[in-house]
mmCIF file of C-alpha atoms in Angstrom:
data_model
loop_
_atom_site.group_PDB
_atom_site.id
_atom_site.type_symbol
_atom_site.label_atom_id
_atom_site.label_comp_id
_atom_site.label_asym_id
_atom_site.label_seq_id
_atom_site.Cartn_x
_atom_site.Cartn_y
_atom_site.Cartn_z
ATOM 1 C CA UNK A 1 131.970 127.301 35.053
ATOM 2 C CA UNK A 2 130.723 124.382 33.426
ATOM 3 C CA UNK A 3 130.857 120.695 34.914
ATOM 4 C CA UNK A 4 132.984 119.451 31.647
ATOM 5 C CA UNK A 5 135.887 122.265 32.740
ATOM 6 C CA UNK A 6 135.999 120.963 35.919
ATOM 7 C CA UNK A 7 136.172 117.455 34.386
ATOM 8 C CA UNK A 8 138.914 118.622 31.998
ATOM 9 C CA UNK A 9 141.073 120.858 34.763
ATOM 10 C CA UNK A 10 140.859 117.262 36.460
ATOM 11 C CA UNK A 11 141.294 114.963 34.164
ATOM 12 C CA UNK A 12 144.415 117.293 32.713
ATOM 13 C CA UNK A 13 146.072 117.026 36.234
ATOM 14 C CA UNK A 14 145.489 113.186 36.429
ATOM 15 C CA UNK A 15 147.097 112.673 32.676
ATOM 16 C CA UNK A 16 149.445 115.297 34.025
ATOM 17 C CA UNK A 17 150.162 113.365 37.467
ATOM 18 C CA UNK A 18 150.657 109.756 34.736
ATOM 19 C CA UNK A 19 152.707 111.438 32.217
ATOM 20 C CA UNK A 20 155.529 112.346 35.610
ATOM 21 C CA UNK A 21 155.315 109.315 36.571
ATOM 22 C CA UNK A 22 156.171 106.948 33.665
ATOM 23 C CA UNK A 23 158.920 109.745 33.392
ATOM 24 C CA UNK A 24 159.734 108.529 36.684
ATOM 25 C CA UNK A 25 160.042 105.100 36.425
ATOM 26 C CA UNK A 26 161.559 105.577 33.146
ATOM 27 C CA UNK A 27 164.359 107.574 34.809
ATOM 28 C CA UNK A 28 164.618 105.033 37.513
ATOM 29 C CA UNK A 29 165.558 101.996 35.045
ATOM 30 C CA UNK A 30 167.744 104.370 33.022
ATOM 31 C CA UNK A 31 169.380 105.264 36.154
ATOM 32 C CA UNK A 32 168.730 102.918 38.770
ATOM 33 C CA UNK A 33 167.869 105.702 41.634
ATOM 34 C CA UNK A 34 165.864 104.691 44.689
ATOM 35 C CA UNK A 35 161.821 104.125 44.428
ATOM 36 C CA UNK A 36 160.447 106.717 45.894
ATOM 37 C CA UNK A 37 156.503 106.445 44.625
ATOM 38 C CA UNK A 38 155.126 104.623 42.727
ATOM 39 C CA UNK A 39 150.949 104.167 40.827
ATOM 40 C CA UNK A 40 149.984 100.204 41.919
ATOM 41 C CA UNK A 41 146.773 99.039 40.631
ATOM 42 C CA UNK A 42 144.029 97.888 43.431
ATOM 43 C CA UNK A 43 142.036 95.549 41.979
ATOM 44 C CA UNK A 44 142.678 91.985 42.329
ATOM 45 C CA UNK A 45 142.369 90.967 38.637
ATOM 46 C CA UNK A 46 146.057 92.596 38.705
ATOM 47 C CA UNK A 47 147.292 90.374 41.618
ATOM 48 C CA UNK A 48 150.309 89.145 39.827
ATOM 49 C CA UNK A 49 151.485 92.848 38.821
ATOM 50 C CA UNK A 50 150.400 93.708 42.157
ATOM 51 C CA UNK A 51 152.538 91.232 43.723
ATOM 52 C CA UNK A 52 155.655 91.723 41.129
ATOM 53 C CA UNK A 53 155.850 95.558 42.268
ATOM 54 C CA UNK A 54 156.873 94.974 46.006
ATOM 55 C CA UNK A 55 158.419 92.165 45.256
ATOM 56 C CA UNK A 56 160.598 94.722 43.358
ATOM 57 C CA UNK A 57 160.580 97.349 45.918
ATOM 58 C CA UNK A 58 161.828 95.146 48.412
ATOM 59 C CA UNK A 59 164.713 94.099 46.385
ATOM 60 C CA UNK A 60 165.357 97.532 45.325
ATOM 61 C CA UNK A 61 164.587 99.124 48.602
ATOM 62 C CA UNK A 62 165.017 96.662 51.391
ATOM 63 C CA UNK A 63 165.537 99.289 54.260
ATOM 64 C CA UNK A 64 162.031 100.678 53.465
ATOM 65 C CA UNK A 65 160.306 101.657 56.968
ATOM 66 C CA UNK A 66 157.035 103.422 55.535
ATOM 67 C CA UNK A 67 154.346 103.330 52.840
ATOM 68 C CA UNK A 68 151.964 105.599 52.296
ATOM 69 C CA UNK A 69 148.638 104.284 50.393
ATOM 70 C CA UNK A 70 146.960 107.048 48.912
ATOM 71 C CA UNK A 71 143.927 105.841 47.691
ATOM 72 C CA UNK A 72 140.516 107.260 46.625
ATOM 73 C CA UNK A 73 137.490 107.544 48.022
ATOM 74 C CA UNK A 74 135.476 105.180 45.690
ATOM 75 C CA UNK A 75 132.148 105.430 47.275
ATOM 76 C CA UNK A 76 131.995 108.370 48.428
ATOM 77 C CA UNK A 77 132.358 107.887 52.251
ATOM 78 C CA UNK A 78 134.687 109.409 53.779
ATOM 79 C CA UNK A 79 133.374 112.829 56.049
ATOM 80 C CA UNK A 80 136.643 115.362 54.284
ATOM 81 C CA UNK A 81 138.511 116.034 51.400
ATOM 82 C CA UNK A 82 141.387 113.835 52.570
ATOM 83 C CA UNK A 83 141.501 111.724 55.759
ATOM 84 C CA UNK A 84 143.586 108.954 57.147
ATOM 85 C CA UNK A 85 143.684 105.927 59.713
ATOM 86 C CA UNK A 86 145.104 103.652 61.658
ATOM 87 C CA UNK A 87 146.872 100.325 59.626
ATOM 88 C CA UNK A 88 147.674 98.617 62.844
ATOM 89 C CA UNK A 89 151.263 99.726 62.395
ATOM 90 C CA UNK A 90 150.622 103.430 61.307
ATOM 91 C CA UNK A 91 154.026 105.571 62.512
ATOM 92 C CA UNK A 92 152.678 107.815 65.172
ATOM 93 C CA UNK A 93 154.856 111.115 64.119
ATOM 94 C CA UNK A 94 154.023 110.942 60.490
ATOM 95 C CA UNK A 95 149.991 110.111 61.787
ATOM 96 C CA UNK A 96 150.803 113.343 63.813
ATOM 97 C CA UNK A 97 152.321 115.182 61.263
ATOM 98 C CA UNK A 98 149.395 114.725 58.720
ATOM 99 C CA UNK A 99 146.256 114.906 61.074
ATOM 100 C CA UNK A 100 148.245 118.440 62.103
ATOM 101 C CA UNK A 101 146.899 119.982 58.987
ATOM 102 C CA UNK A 102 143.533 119.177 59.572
ATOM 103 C CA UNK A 103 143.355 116.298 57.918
ATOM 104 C CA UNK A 104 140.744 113.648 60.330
ATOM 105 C CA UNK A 105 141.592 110.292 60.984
ATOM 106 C CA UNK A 106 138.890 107.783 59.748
ATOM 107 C CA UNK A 107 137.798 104.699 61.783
ATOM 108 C CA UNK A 108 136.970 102.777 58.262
ATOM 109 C CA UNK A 109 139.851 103.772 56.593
ATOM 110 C CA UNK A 110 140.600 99.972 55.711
ATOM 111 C CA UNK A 111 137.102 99.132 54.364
ATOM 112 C CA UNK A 112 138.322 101.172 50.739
ATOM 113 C CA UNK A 113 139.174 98.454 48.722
ATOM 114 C CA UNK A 114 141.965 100.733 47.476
ATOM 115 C CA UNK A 115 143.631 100.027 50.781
ATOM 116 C CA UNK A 116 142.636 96.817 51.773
ATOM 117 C CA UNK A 117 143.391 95.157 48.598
ATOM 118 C CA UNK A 118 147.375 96.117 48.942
ATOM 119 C CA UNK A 119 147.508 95.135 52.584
ATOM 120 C CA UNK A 120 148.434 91.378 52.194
ATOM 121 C CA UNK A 121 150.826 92.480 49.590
ATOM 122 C CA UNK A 122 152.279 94.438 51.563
ATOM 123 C CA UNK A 123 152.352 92.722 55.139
ATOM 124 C CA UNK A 124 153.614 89.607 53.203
ATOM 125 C CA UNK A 125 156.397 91.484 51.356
ATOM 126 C CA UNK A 126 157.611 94.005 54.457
ATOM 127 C CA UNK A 127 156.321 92.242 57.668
ATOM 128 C CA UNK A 128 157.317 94.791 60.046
ATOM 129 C CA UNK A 129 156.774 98.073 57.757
ATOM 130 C CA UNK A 130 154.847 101.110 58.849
ATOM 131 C CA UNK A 131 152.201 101.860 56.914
ATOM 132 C CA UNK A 132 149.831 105.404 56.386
ATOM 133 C CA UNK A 133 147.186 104.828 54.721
ATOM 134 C CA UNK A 134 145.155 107.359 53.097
ATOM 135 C CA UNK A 135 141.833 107.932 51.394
ATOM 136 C CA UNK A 136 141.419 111.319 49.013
ATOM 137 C CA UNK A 137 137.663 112.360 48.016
ATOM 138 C CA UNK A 138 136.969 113.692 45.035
ATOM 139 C CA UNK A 139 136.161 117.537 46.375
ATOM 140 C CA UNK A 140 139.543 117.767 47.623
ATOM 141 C CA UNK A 141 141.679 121.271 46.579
ATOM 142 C CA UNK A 142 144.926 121.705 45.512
ATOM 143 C CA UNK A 143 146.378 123.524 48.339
ATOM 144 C CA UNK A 144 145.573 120.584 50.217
ATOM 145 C CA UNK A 145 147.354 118.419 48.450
ATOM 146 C CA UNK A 146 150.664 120.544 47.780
ATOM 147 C CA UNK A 147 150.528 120.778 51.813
ATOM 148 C CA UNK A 148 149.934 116.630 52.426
ATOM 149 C CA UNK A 149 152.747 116.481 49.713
ATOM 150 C CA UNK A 150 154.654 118.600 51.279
ATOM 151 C CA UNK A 151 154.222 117.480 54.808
ATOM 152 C CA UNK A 152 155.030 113.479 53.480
ATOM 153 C CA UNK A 153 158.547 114.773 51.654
ATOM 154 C CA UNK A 154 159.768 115.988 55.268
#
């Protein structure tokens, strides 16, 4: 197998992954259900937008009790396919509940600027929120994912 069907099984699933999503939030105007995920940019350039969204969740959700920040493994750091950490205020059960299928807790978890970039957003909007933050690498397989999914809809 070639490295460009890889790309293109990947790339399919992440314009696959976008596509459900804007049918998502498209749905959730149309029909004002609850947030239930959302795709936030990371950078800062996007503060503003950043900021807008939980300002939005909170009014939309205000009796949220837990995010989970999924974000990837930029640089190539982390030591699995998918690990997690400790925010401070990470829920122990759900911590529990993930590391149970093998997935390893980092220390450095925070140091992704995909997760560190959110936290002041999100300790400013939801002071006393829970939040599980997690880092995905870029060898990670499917199954893995349909059982984190799977595991974080319980």
């Amino acid at each position: 197998m070639s490295k460009y069907s890889i790309f293109s099984q990947k790339f399919f699933v992440i314009f696959f992954l976008t596509i459900l999503f804007l049918f998502v939030v498209f749905s959730f105007f149309q029909n004002k259900k609850p947030i239930i995920a959302a795709v936030v940019p990371h950078h800062l350039i996007a503060a503003d937008m950043i900021e807008d969204f939980f300002v939005t969740l909170k009014k939309e959700t205000p009796h949220t009790k837990i995010i989970v920040l999924i974000s990837p493994d930029h640089f190539h750091r982390i030591p699995a396919p998918i690990v997690t950490g400790n925010s401070g205020n990470t829920p122990e059960p759900l911590l529990r509940a993930v590391q149970s299928l093998g997935i390893p807790m980092a220390v450095d978890v925070r140091k992704e600027h995909g997760i560190f970039n959110l936290m002041p957003f999100i300790e400013k909007t939801f002071p006393d929120i829970k939040v599980l933050p997690v880092l995905v690498g870029e060898n990670v397989s499917f199954p893995l994912l349909d059982a984190l999914s799977e595991t974080l809809a319980s």
